Coordinates of C-alpha atoms and ligand atoms in Angstrom, one line a residue:
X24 CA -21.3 -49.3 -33.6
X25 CA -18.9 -46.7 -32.8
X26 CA -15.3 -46.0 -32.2
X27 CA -14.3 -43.5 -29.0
X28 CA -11.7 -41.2 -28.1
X29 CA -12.0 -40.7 -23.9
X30 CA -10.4 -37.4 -23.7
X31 CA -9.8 -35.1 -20.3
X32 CA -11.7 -32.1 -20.3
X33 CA -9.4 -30.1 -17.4
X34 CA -6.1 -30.5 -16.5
X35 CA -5.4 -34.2 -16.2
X36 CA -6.0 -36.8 -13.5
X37 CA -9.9 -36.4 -14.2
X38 CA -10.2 -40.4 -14.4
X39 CA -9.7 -41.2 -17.5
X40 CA -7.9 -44.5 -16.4
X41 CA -11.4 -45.7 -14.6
X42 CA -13.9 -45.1 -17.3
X43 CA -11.1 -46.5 -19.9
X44 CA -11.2 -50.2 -18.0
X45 CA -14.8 -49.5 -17.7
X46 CA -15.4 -49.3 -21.1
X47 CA -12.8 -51.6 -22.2
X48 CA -15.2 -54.7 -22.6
X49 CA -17.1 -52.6 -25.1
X50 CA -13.9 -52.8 -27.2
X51 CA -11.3 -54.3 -29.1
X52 CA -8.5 -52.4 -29.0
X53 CA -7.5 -50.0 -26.4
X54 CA -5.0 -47.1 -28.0
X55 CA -2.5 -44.5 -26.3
X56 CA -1.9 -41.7 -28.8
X57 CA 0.3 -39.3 -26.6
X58 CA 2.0 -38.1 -23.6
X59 CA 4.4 -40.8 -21.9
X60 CA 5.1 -41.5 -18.1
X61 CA 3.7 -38.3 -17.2
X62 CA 0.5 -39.8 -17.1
X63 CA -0.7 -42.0 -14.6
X64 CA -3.9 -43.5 -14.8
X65 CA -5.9 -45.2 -11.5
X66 CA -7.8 -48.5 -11.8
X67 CA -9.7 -49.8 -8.9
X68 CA -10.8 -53.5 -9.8
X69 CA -12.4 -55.5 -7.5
X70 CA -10.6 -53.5 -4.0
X71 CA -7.7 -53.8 -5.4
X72 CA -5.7 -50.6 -7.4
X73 CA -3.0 -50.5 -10.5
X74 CA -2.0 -47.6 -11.5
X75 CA -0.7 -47.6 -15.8
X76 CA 2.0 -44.8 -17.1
X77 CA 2.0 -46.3 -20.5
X78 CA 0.2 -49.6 -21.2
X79 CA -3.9 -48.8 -21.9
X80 CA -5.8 -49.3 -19.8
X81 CA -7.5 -51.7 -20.7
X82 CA -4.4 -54.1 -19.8
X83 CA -6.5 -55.5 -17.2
X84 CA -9.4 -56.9 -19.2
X85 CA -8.1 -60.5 -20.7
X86 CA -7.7 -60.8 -24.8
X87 CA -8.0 -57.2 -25.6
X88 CA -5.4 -55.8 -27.6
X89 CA -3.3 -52.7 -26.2
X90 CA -1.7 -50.7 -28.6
X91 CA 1.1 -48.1 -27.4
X92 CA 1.0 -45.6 -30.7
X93 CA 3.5 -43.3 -32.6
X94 CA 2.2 -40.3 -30.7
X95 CA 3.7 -41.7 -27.1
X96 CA 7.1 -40.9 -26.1
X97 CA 8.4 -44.1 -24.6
X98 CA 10.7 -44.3 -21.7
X99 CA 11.8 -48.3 -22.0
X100 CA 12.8 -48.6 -18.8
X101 CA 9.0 -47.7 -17.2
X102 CA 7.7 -49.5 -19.6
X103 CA 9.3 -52.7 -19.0
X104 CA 8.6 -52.7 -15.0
X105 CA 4.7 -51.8 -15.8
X106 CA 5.0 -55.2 -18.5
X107 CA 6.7 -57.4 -15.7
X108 CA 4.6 -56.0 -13.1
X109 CA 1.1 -56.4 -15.2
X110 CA 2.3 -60.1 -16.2
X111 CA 3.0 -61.0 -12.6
X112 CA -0.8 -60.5 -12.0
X113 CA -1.7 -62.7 -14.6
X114 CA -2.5 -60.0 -17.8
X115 CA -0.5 -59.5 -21.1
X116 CA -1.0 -63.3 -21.1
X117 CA 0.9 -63.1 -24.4
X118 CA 3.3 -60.3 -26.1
X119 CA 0.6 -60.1 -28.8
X120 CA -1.9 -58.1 -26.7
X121 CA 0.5 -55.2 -26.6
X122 CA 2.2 -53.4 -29.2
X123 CA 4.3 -50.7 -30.2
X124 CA 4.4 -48.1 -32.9
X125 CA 8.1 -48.7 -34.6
X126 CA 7.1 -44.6 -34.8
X127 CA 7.3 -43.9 -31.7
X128 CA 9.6 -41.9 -29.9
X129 CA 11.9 -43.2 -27.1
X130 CA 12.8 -41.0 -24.3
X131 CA 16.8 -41.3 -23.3
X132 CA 18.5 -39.8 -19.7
X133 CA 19.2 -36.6 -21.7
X134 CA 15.9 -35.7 -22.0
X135 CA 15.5 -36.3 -18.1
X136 CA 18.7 -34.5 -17.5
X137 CA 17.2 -31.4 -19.6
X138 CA 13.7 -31.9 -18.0
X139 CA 15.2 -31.6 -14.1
X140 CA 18.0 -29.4 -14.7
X141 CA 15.8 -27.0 -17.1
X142 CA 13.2 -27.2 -13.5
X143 CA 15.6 -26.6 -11.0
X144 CA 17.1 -23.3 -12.7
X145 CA 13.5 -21.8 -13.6
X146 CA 13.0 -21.5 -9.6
X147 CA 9.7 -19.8 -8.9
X148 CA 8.7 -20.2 -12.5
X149 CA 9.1 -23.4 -13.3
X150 CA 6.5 -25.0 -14.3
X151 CA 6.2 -28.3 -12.1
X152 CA 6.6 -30.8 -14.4
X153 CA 6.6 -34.5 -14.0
X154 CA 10.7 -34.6 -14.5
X155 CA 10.0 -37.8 -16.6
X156 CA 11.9 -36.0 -19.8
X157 CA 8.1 -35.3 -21.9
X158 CA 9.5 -31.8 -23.1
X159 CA 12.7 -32.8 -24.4
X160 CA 11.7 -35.8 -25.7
X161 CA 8.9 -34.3 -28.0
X162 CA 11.4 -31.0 -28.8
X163 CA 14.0 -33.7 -30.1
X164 CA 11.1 -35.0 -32.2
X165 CA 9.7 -31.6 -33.5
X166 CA 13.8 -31.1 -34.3
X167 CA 14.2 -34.0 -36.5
X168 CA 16.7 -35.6 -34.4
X169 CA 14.9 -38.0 -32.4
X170 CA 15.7 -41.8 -31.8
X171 CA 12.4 -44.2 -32.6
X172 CA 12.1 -47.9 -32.0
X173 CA 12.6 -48.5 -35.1
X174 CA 15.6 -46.2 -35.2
X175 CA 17.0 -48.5 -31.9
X176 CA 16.1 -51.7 -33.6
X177 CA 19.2 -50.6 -36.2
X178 CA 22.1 -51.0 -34.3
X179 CA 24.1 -48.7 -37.1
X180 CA 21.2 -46.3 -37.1
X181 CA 20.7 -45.9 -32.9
X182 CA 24.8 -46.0 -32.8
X183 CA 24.9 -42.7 -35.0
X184 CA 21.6 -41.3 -33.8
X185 CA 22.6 -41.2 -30.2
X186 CA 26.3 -40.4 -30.8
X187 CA 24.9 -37.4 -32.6
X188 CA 22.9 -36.1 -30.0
X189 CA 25.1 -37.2 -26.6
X190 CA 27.8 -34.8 -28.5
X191 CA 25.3 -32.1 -28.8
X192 CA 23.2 -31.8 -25.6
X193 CA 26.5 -32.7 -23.3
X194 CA 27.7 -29.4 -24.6
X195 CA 24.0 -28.1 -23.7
X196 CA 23.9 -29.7 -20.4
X197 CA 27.8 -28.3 -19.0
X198 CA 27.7 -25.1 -20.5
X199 CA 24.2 -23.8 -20.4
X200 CA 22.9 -26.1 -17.7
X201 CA 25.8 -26.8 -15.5
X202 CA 25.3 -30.3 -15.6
X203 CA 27.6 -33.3 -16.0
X204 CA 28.0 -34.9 -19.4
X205 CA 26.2 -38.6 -20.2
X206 CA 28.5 -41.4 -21.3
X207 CA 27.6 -43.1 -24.6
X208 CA 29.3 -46.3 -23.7
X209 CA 26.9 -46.9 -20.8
X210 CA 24.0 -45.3 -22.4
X211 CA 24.3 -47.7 -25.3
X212 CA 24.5 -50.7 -23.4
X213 CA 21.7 -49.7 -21.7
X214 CA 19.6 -49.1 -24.1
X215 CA 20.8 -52.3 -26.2
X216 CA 19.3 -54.5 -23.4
X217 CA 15.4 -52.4 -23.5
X218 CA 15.8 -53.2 -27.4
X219 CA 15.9 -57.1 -26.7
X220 CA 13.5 -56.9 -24.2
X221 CA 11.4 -54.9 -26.2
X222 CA 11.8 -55.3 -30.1
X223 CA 8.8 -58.3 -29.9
X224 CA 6.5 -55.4 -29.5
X225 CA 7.4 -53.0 -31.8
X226 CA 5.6 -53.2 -35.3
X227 CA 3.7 -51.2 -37.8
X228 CA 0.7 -50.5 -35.6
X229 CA -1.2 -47.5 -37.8
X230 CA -1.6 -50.1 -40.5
X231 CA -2.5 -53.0 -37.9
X232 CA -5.5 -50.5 -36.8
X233 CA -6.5 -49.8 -40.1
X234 CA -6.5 -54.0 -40.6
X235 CA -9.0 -54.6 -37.5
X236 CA -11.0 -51.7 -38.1
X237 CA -11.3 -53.0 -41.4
X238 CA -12.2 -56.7 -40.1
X239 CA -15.1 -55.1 -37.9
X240 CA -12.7 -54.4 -34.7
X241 CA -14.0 -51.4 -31.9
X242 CA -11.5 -49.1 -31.1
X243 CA -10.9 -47.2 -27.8
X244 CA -8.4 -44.0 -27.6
X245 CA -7.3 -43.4 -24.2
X246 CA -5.9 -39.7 -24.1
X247 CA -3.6 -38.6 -21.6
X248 CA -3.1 -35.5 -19.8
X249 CA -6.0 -33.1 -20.5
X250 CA -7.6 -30.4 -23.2
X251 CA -6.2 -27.8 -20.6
X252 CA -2.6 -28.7 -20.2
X253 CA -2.9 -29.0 -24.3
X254 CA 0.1 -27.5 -26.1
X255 CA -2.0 -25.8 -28.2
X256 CA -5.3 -25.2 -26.8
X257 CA -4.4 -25.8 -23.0
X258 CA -3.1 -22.5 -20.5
X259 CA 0.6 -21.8 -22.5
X260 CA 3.3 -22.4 -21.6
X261 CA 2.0 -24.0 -18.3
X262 CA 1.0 -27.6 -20.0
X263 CA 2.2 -30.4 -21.4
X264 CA 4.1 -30.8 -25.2
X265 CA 1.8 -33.0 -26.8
X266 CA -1.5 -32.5 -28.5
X267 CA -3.8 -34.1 -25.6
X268 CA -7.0 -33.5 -27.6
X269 CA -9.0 -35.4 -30.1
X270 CA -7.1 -34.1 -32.9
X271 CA -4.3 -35.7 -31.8
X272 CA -5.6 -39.0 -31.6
X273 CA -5.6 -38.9 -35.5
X274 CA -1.7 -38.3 -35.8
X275 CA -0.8 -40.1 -33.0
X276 CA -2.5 -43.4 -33.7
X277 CA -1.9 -43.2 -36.7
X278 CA -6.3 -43.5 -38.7
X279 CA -8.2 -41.1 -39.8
X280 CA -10.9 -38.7 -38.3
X281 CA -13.3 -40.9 -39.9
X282 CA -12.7 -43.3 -37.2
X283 CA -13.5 -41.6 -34.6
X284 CA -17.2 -41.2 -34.1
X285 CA -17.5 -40.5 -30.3
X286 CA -15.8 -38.4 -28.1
X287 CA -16.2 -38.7 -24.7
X288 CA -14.8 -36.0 -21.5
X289 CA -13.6 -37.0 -18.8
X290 CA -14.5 -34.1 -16.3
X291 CA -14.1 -33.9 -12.5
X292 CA -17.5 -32.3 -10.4
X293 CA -15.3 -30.0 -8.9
X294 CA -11.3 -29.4 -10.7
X295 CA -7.7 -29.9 -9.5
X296 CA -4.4 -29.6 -11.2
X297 CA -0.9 -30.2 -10.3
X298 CA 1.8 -28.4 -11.0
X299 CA 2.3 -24.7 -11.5
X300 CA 0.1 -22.2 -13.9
X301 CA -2.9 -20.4 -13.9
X302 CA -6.1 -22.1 -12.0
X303 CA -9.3 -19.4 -11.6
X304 CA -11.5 -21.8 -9.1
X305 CA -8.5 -22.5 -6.9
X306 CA -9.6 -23.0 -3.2
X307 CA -6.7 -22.1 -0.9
X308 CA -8.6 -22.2 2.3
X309 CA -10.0 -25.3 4.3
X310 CA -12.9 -25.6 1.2
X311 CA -9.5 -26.8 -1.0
X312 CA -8.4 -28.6 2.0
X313 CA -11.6 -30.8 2.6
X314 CA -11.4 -31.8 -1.6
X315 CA -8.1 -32.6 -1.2
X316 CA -8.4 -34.9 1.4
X317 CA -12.1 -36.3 0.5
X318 CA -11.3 -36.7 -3.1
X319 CA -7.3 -38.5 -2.1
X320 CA -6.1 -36.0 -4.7
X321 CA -2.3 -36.8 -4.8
X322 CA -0.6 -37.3 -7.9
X323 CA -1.0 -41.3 -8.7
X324 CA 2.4 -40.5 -11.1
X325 CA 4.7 -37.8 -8.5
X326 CA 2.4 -37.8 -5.4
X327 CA 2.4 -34.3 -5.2
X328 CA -0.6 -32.9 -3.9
X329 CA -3.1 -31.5 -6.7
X330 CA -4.4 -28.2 -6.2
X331 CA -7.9 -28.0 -5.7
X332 CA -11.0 -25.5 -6.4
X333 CA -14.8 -25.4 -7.7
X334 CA -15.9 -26.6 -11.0
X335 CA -15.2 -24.5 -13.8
X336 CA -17.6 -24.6 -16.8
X337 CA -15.6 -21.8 -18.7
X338 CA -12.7 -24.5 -19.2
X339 CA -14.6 -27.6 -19.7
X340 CA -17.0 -25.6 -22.0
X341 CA -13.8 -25.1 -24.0
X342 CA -12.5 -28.6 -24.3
X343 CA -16.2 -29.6 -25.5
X344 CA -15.8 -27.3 -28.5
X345 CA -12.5 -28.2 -28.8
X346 CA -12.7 -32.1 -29.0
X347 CA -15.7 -32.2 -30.7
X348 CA -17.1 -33.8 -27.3
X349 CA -20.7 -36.2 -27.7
X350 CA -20.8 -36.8 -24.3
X351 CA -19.2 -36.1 -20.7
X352 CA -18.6 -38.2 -17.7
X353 CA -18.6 -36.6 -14.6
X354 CA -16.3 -38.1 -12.2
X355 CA -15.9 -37.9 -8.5
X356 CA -19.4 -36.5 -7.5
X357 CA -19.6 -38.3 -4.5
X358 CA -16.5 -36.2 -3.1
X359 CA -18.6 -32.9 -3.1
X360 CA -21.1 -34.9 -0.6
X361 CA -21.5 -32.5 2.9
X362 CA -20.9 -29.0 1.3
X363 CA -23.6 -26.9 2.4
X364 CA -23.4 -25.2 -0.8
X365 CA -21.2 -26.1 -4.5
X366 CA -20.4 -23.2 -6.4
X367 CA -19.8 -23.3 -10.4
X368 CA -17.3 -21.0 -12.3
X369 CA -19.7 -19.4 -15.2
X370 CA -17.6 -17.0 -16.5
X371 CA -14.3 -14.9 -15.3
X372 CA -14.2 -11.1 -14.6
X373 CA -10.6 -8.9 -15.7
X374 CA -10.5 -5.4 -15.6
X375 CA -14.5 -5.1 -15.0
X376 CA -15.2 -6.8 -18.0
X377 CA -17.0 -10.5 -17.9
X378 CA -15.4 -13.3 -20.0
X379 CA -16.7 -16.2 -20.9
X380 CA -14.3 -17.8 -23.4
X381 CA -11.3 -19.4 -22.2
X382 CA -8.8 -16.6 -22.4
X383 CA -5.0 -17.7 -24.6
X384 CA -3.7 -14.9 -22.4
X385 CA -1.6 -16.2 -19.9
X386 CA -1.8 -12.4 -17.8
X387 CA -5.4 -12.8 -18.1
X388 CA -5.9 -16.2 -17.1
X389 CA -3.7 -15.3 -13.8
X390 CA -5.3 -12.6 -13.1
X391 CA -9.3 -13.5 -13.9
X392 CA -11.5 -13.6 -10.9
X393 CA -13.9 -16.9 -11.1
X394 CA -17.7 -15.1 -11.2
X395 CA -19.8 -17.9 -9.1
X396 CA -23.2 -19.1 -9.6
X397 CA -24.6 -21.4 -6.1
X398 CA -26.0 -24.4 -6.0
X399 CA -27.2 -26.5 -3.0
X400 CA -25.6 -29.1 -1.5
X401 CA -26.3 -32.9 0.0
X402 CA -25.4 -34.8 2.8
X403 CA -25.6 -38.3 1.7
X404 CA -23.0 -40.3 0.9
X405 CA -22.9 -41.9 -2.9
X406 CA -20.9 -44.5 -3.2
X407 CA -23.4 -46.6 -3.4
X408 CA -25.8 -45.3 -5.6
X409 CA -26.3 -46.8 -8.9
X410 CA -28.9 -45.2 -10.6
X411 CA -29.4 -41.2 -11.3
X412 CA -33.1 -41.5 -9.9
X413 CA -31.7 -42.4 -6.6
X414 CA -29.4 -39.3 -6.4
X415 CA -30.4 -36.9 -3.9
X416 CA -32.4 -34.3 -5.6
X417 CA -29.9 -31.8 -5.4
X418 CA -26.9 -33.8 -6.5
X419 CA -29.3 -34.6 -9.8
X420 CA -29.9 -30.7 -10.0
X421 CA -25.9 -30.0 -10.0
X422 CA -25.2 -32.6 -12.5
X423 CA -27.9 -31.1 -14.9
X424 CA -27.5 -27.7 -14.6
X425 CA -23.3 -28.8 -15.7
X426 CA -25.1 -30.5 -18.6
X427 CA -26.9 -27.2 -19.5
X428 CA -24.1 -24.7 -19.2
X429 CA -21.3 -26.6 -21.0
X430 CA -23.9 -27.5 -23.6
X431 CA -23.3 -31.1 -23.9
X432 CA -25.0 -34.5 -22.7
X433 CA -23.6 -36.6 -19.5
X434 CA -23.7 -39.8 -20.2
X435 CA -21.8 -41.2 -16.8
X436 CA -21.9 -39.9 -13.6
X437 CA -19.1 -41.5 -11.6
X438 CA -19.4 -42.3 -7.4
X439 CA -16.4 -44.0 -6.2
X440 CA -13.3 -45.2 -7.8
X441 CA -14.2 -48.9 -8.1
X442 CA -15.3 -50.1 -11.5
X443 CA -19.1 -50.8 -10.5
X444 CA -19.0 -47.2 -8.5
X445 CA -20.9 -46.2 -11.8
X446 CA -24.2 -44.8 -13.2
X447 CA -24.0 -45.0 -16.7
X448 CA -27.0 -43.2 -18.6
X449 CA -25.8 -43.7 -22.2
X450 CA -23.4 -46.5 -23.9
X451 CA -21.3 -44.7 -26.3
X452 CA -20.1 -47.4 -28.3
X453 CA -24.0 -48.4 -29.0
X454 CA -24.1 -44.8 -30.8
Ligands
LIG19 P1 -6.5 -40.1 -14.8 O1 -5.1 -39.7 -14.9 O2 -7.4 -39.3 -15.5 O3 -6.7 -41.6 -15.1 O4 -6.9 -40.0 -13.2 P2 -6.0 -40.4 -12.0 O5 -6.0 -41.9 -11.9 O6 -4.7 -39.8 -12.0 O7 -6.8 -39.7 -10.8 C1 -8.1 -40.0 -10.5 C2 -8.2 -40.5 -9.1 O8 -9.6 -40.5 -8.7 C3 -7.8 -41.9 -8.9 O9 -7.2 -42.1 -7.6 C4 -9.1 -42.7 -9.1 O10 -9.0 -44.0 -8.4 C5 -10.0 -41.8 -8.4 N1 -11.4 -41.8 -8.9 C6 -11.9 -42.0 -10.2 N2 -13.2 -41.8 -10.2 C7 -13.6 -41.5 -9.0 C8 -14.9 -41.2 -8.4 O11 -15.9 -41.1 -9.0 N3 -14.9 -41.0 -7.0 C9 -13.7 -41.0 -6.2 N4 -13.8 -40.8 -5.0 N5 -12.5 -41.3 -6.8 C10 -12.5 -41.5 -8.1
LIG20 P1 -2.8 -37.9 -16.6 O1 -2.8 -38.6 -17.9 C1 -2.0 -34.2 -14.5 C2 1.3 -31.7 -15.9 C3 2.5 -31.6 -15.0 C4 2.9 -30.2 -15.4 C5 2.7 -30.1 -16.9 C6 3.9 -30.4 -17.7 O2 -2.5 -38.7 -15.4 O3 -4.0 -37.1 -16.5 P2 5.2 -32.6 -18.3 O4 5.9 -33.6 -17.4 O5 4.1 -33.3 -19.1 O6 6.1 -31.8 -19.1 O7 4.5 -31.6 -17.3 O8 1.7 -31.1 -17.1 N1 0.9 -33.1 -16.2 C7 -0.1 -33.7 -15.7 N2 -1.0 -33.3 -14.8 N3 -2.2 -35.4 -15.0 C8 -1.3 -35.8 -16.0 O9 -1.5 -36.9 -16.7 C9 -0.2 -35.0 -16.3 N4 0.8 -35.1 -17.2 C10 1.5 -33.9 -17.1 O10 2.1 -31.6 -13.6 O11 2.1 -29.2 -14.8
LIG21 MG1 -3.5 -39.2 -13.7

């Protein structure tokens, strides 16, 4: 019986949140490891659709226990609405089935401030992020000066912590950013009243993982974000500043690699992104248009509109290798229903030469032409089908010849965003 990491393999919003809650009743425990409120995962249960920024999602199954870890950067004020609003349905029953790593980091309004103000004077090159403070936040961590929960749960601790750093990034924010300076007075008192309301949560949660694992407990990791908005691995400096792969599921839960003994991608049929960056397959023509509004691709965390374009199997190729991927599922198939033809992305060409690695060049990444290979359409619609064999033959034929070219098994092909709009063709957690 196995434990497994769902991890995007593009750049975020591939529907992680769906086969999450899909999975959940396979599992335990149900883990975030990184990213914040930037992420914003969809869940269609029954008609009716949550959306989670940082509670797992598998919030919505009863008794499962949801574990926010020291990898997350928390904004307390998100956090607490998405509690009240998930109790007001009827889940998080008890403040047992949610918990939070004492090591994790808490976002404050500086790092908003800096996130916006960094935004608005980059113009034309910013880089369209979610303005929830993610950059600051894990900067602030990476520079030793960061506040944690347990940090706030000391009042003489958070006192000289945020004193500290309201002194040094007002002098940031008015000289550099020509921004007005935060208040500590209000800012404490604030943040005193998310400490009540949250210290119940907060405990040592890598050791309470290592305790459950121990007692026989399965463990889900929810990523967020995607292997392409990666710091590392992901199209520099356009992503996000967390580790969003498998790696980081390791030091941002808090257990060992050991632990992890699936990995599963989360991969769109076709690809969208928000935000700015680099994007080979992007359709800017009605093609984009008809994704777009077939596929309901706004942002379920900004609302911006993603950007849309053709599957690309050099960059999901990548995150395979990179995550150590077992198994993919392939999400949003049934959007791609009534093009005559479906193109796939098998390699990039740049100054006559062919690629076929995912480039670290930023130049070459904005300038690489996507080198097509056609496959026929289908006309039927999907949503109901349930079983592979009942695909048309064509949408089978488009699935496999994915499977073949990023070298790696599907094991779900997803048809609709409810939580039975599913054919799943391997259990992961049986592995
Ligand atoms: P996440 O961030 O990876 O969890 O993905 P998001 O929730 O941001 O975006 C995925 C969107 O696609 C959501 O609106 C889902 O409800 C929806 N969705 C997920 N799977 C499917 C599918 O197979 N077909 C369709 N049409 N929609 C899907
Ligand atoms: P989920 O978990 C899609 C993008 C932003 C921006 C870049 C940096 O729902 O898949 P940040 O605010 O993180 O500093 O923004 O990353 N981004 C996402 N795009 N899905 C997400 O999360 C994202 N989280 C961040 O649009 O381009
Ligand atoms: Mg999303």
């Amino acid at each position: 019986m196995a434990n497994v990491a769902i991890i995007g393999a593009q750049w975020g919003d591939e529907g992680k949140g769906k086969v999450v809650d899909l999975f959940t009743h396979e599992a335990d425990i149900i883990v975030r490891f990184q990213g914040g409120n930037n992420a914003g995962h969809t869940l269609v249960v029954d008609g009716k659709k949550t959306v989670l920024h940082l509670v797992p999602s598998g919030a919505l199954h009863p008794d499962k226990l949801c574990i926010i870890g020291n990898g997350v950067v928390v904004d307390p004020e998100v956090l607490i609405a998405e509690i009240e609003a998930l109790k007001a349905q009827g889940h998080l029953v008890h403040s047992e089935l949610l918990r939070i790593s004492e090591q994790a980091h808490v976002i404050m309004p500086y790092h908003k401030a800096i996130d916006l103000a960094r935004e608005r004077l980059r113009g034309k090159g910013k880089i369209g992020t979610t303005g929830r403070g993610i950059g600051p936040a894990y900067e602030d961590k990476v520079a030793r000066v960061g506040i944690r929960f347990v940090d706030l749960l000391e009042e003489d601790t958070f006192r000289d912590k945020l004193r500290k750093n309201i002194e040094e990034k007002n002098i940031y924010l008015k000289a550099i950013l020509k921004e007005k300076a935060l208040h500590f007075d209000k800012i404490h008192d604030k943040y005193v009243d998310y400490r009540d309301k949250l210290k119940d949560y907060v405990t040592n949660t890598g050791l309470l993982l290592d305790q459950e694992m121990r007692a026989g407990k399965r463990v889900l990791f929810e990523g967020a974000q995607g292997t392409l908005l990666d710091v590392d691995h992901g199209t520099y400096p356009y992503v996000t500043s967390s580790s969003t792969i498998t790696g980081g599921a390791c030091s941002g839960a808090g257990v060992g690699p050991q632990n992890i003994q699936q990995v599963i991608g989360i991969s769109k049929a076709y690809t969208t992104r928000v935000g700015s960056g680099p994007f080979p397959t992007e359709l800017n023509g009605p093609d984009g248009e008809t994704l777009r509004r077939e596929g309901a691709e706004f942002g379920a965390t900004t609302g911006r509109s993603r950007r849309c374009g053709w599957f690309d199997a050099i960059g999901v190729r990548h995150a395979v290798r990179m995550n150590g991927m077992t198994g993919i599922a392939l999400t949003k198939l049934d959007v791609l229903t009534g093009f005559k033809k479906i193109p796939i992305c098998t390699a990039y060409r740049y100054d006559g030469n062919l690629i076929t690695e995912f480039p670290a060049s930023s130049k070459v990444m904005q300038k690489a032409d996507p080198v097509y290979e056609e496959m026929d359409g289908w006309s039927e619609p999907l949503d109901n089908v349930r079983n592979f064999s009942d695909l048309p033959k064509s949408a089978q034929k488009y699935v496999r010849r994915i499977e073949k070219i990023i070298g790696t098994e599907i094991i779900l092909v997803s048809v609709g965003p409810g939580r039975e709009q599913t054919i799943l063709l391997k259990n992961p957690f049986e592995e």
